[in-house]
Coordinates of C-alpha atoms and ligand atoms in Angstrom, one line a residue:
M1 CA 127.3 135.9 58.1
Y2 CA 129.8 133.2 57.0
A3 CA 132.7 135.3 58.3
F4 CA 131.1 135.8 61.6
L5 CA 130.3 132.0 61.8
E6 CA 133.7 131.0 60.7
E7 CA 135.4 133.3 63.4
F8 CA 133.2 131.9 66.0
L9 CA 133.8 128.3 65.1
S10 CA 137.6 128.7 64.6
T11 CA 137.8 129.8 68.2
F12 CA 136.8 126.4 69.2
F13 CA 137.8 124.1 66.3
P14 CA 140.8 124.3 64.1
R15 CA 139.7 124.2 60.5
L16 CA 140.6 121.3 58.5
C17 CA 141.5 121.3 54.8
P18 CA 138.4 119.9 53.0
L19 CA 140.7 118.0 50.5
C20 CA 143.2 116.5 52.7
R21 CA 142.0 116.9 56.3
K22 CA 145.3 118.7 57.4
V23 CA 144.8 121.8 59.7
I24 CA 144.6 125.1 57.8
L25 CA 147.2 127.3 59.4
D26 CA 146.3 130.5 57.7
E27 CA 142.7 131.2 58.8
R28 CA 142.1 133.4 55.8
E29 CA 142.4 130.5 53.5
G30 CA 140.0 127.8 52.4
F31 CA 142.5 125.0 51.9
C32 CA 145.9 124.1 53.5
V33 CA 149.2 125.4 52.0
D34 CA 150.1 122.1 50.4
C35 CA 146.8 121.8 48.5
L36 CA 146.9 125.5 47.5
E37 CA 150.2 124.8 46.0
G38 CA 148.7 122.4 43.7
F39 CA 146.3 125.0 42.3
Q40 CA 147.6 126.2 39.0
V41 CA 146.5 129.8 39.2
I42 CA 146.2 131.7 35.8
R43 CA 148.3 134.8 36.0
E44 CA 148.4 138.0 33.8
P45 CA 148.8 138.4 30.9
V46 CA 145.5 136.9 29.7
C47 CA 143.4 137.5 26.7
S48 CA 141.6 140.8 27.2
S49 CA 138.5 139.3 25.9
C50 CA 138.1 135.6 27.1
G51 CA 140.8 135.5 29.8
Y52 CA 142.9 132.7 28.1
P53 CA 146.5 132.8 29.5
L54 CA 148.9 134.4 27.1
E55 CA 152.3 132.8 27.9
G56 CA 155.4 134.6 26.8
K57 CA 153.8 137.9 26.5
T58 CA 154.2 140.9 28.7
E59 CA 151.0 142.6 30.2
S60 CA 151.7 145.7 28.3
E61 CA 151.3 143.8 25.1
G62 CA 147.7 143.2 26.2
S63 CA 146.1 141.4 23.4
F64 CA 143.8 138.6 22.4
C65 CA 144.4 134.9 22.3
P66 CA 144.6 132.9 19.0
G67 CA 141.0 131.7 19.5
C68 CA 139.5 135.2 19.9
I69 CA 141.6 136.5 17.0
S70 CA 140.4 133.7 14.6
R71 CA 136.8 134.2 15.5
N72 CA 134.4 135.2 12.8
T73 CA 132.1 136.8 15.3
P74 CA 134.1 138.5 18.1
L75 CA 132.7 138.4 21.6
P76 CA 130.5 141.4 22.4
D77 CA 132.4 144.5 23.7
L78 CA 130.4 144.5 26.9
Y79 CA 131.3 140.9 27.7
T80 CA 134.5 139.6 29.3
V81 CA 135.6 136.4 30.8
R82 CA 138.1 135.6 33.6
S83 CA 139.0 132.2 34.9
I84 CA 141.0 131.7 38.1
A85 CA 143.0 128.5 37.6
L86 CA 143.6 125.8 35.2
Y87 CA 141.1 122.8 35.4
A88 CA 143.8 120.4 36.6
G89 CA 145.3 118.9 39.8
N90 CA 143.6 120.1 43.0
V91 CA 141.2 122.5 41.5
R92 CA 139.8 119.7 39.5
H93 CA 139.6 117.5 42.5
A94 CA 137.8 120.1 44.4
I95 CA 135.4 121.0 41.6
L96 CA 134.5 117.3 41.2
A97 CA 133.9 116.8 44.9
V98 CA 131.3 119.6 44.6
K99 CA 129.7 118.4 41.3
Y100 CA 129.5 114.7 42.3
G101 CA 129.9 114.6 46.0
R102 CA 127.8 117.7 46.8
Q103 CA 130.5 118.5 49.4
A104 CA 129.5 121.8 50.9
P105 CA 132.7 122.4 52.8
V106 CA 134.6 122.1 49.6
A107 CA 132.3 124.6 47.9
H108 CA 132.8 127.0 50.9
S109 CA 136.5 126.7 50.6
L110 CA 136.5 127.2 46.8
S111 CA 134.3 130.4 47.4
I112 CA 137.1 131.8 49.7
F113 CA 139.5 130.9 46.9
A114 CA 137.4 132.6 44.2
R115 CA 136.7 135.7 46.3
D116 CA 140.5 136.2 46.8
H117 CA 141.2 136.1 43.2
F118 CA 137.9 138.1 42.1
T119 CA 139.6 141.3 43.1
R120 CA 142.5 140.7 40.7
F121 CA 140.0 140.9 37.8
F122 CA 137.1 143.1 38.9
P123 CA 136.7 146.2 40.9
P124 CA 134.6 145.8 44.1
G125 CA 131.1 147.1 43.7
G126 CA 131.1 146.7 40.0
F127 CA 128.1 144.3 39.8
D128 CA 124.4 144.4 40.7
R129 CA 123.7 140.6 40.4
L130 CA 125.5 137.3 40.4
V131 CA 123.8 134.8 38.1
P132 CA 125.0 131.2 38.2
V133 CA 124.7 129.4 35.0
P134 CA 121.2 127.6 35.3
L135 CA 120.7 124.0 34.6
H136 CA 117.9 122.8 32.5
P137 CA 114.9 121.7 34.8
K138 CA 115.3 118.1 33.6
R139 CA 118.9 118.0 34.4
L140 CA 118.3 119.6 37.7
R141 CA 115.7 117.0 38.5
A142 CA 118.1 114.2 37.6
R143 CA 121.1 115.8 39.6
E144 CA 119.0 117.2 42.3
F145 CA 121.2 120.2 42.8
N146 CA 123.0 122.7 40.6
Q147 CA 126.7 122.5 41.6
C148 CA 127.3 125.9 40.2
V149 CA 124.6 127.5 42.7
L150 CA 126.4 125.5 45.5
L151 CA 129.6 127.5 44.7
A152 CA 127.8 130.7 43.8
R153 CA 125.9 131.0 47.0
P154 CA 128.6 131.4 49.5
L155 CA 130.7 133.3 46.8
A156 CA 127.9 135.9 46.5
S157 CA 127.6 136.3 50.1
R158 CA 131.4 136.9 50.5
L159 CA 131.5 139.3 47.7
G160 CA 128.3 141.1 48.8
I161 CA 126.6 140.8 45.5
P162 CA 123.0 139.6 45.4
L163 CA 122.6 136.1 44.1
D164 CA 119.9 135.7 41.5
V165 CA 119.1 132.0 40.7
D166 CA 115.8 132.5 38.8
A167 CA 116.0 135.6 36.6
V168 CA 117.2 133.4 33.8
E169 CA 116.2 129.9 32.8
R170 CA 117.8 127.3 30.5
V171 CA 115.2 126.3 28.0
R172 CA 117.3 123.8 25.9
H173 CA 118.5 120.7 27.6
T174 CA 121.8 120.3 25.9
L175 CA 123.9 122.7 23.8
P176 CA 124.8 121.1 20.5
Q177 CA 128.4 120.6 20.4
S178 CA 129.0 119.1 17.0
A179 CA 127.3 121.7 14.6
S180 CA 129.5 121.7 11.5
T181 CA 130.3 125.4 11.2
E182 CA 130.8 128.2 13.6
K183 CA 127.8 130.1 12.1
A184 CA 125.6 126.9 12.5
R185 CA 126.9 126.4 16.1
R186 CA 126.1 130.0 17.1
K187 CA 122.7 129.9 15.5
N188 CA 121.9 126.7 17.5
L189 CA 123.0 128.2 20.7
K190 CA 120.6 131.1 20.3
G191 CA 117.6 130.5 22.6
A192 CA 119.4 128.0 24.9
F193 CA 118.6 130.6 27.8
R194 CA 115.7 132.9 28.4
V195 CA 115.4 135.9 30.8
R196 CA 112.2 135.2 33.0
K197 CA 112.6 138.4 35.1
V198 CA 113.5 141.2 32.6
P199 CA 113.3 144.1 35.2
R200 CA 116.0 142.3 37.2
I201 CA 118.4 142.3 34.4
E202 CA 117.5 145.6 32.4
G203 CA 120.2 148.2 33.0
Q204 CA 122.0 145.9 35.4
S205 CA 125.7 144.9 35.6
I206 CA 125.7 141.2 35.7
L207 CA 128.3 138.8 36.8
V208 CA 127.7 135.4 35.5
F209 CA 129.4 132.5 37.3
D210 CA 130.3 128.9 36.3
D211 CA 132.6 126.3 37.8
V212 CA 134.5 125.3 34.6
Y213 CA 135.1 127.1 31.3
T214 CA 135.5 124.6 28.5
T215 CA 134.6 125.9 25.2
G216 CA 133.0 129.2 26.4
A217 CA 129.9 128.4 24.3
T218 CA 127.5 128.2 27.2
L219 CA 128.7 131.3 28.8
E220 CA 128.6 133.1 25.6
A221 CA 125.0 132.1 24.9
L222 CA 124.0 133.2 28.4
A223 CA 125.9 136.6 27.9
H224 CA 124.1 137.2 24.6
C225 CA 120.7 136.5 26.2
L226 CA 121.5 138.9 29.2
L227 CA 122.8 141.6 26.8
S228 CA 119.8 141.3 24.6
A229 CA 117.4 141.5 27.6
G230 CA 119.1 144.9 28.3
A231 CA 122.0 144.2 30.7
S232 CA 124.3 147.1 30.9
R233 CA 127.3 144.8 31.1
V234 CA 128.1 141.2 31.5
A235 CA 131.3 139.6 32.8
A236 CA 131.9 136.0 33.6
L237 CA 134.0 134.4 36.3
T238 CA 134.8 130.8 36.3
V239 CA 136.8 129.0 39.0
A240 CA 138.6 126.9 36.4
R241 CA 139.4 126.8 32.8
S242 CA 140.3 123.7 30.5
P243 CA 144.1 123.9 29.8
G244 CA 143.5 123.2 26.1
P245 CA 143.3 126.0 23.6
D246 CA 140.0 127.5 23.1
I247 CA 138.8 127.7 19.5
S248 CA 135.1 128.0 20.2
Ligands
LIG301 ZN1 144.9 120.2 52.0
LIG302 ZN1 140.6 135.0 24.0

């Protein structure tokens, strides 16, 4: 539907870049050329597990990042994460515009960007559901909207993957960040999410979606929850990733 509407509208109105208001010359893109140049896209090779960029290694060396190597509990085999760009520059501006400005045109442009890069990581038709990271109801009430859903909705439509916003709920308000040991932190994370509609998850291949990957702890907790509810596979896609090393 979006594609049809866009084609129809672009016949009459040139599309403007939602970040800088310049005309978008390439109609397939969501942002103008100048803004896209400021997106620091993460290229292969990346960590096979968490998607962290592995600079200086060749793709054939395919391996794990220092964070994943030093983990006491490796990520589950059925779970992989991929992030599209570093959380810096224009990507950061765009994400903040969605998060704090609720700017739907920016969300639509980011969904075009995310769709184009999705195919670098995942085969088409590989997922049964797209699940955006849910907010706790208290936070949702305070913020009035979930910025992750604002991004996930047009993305799911562009990818042709059914969006599922209520199969999983967040039952803990905040994830404890300061637990002293890795073991304690992981124990605390258990139970942060709950699957409300098990039949929608059981046996399904799930793509979890978030705007920014920071420590990976939230996504990991959600992945564990989905896998224990019987998901056949869970992968996570995030638009951006904090540039610092991940040691979570
Ligand atoms: Zn622009
Ligand atoms: Zn890694």
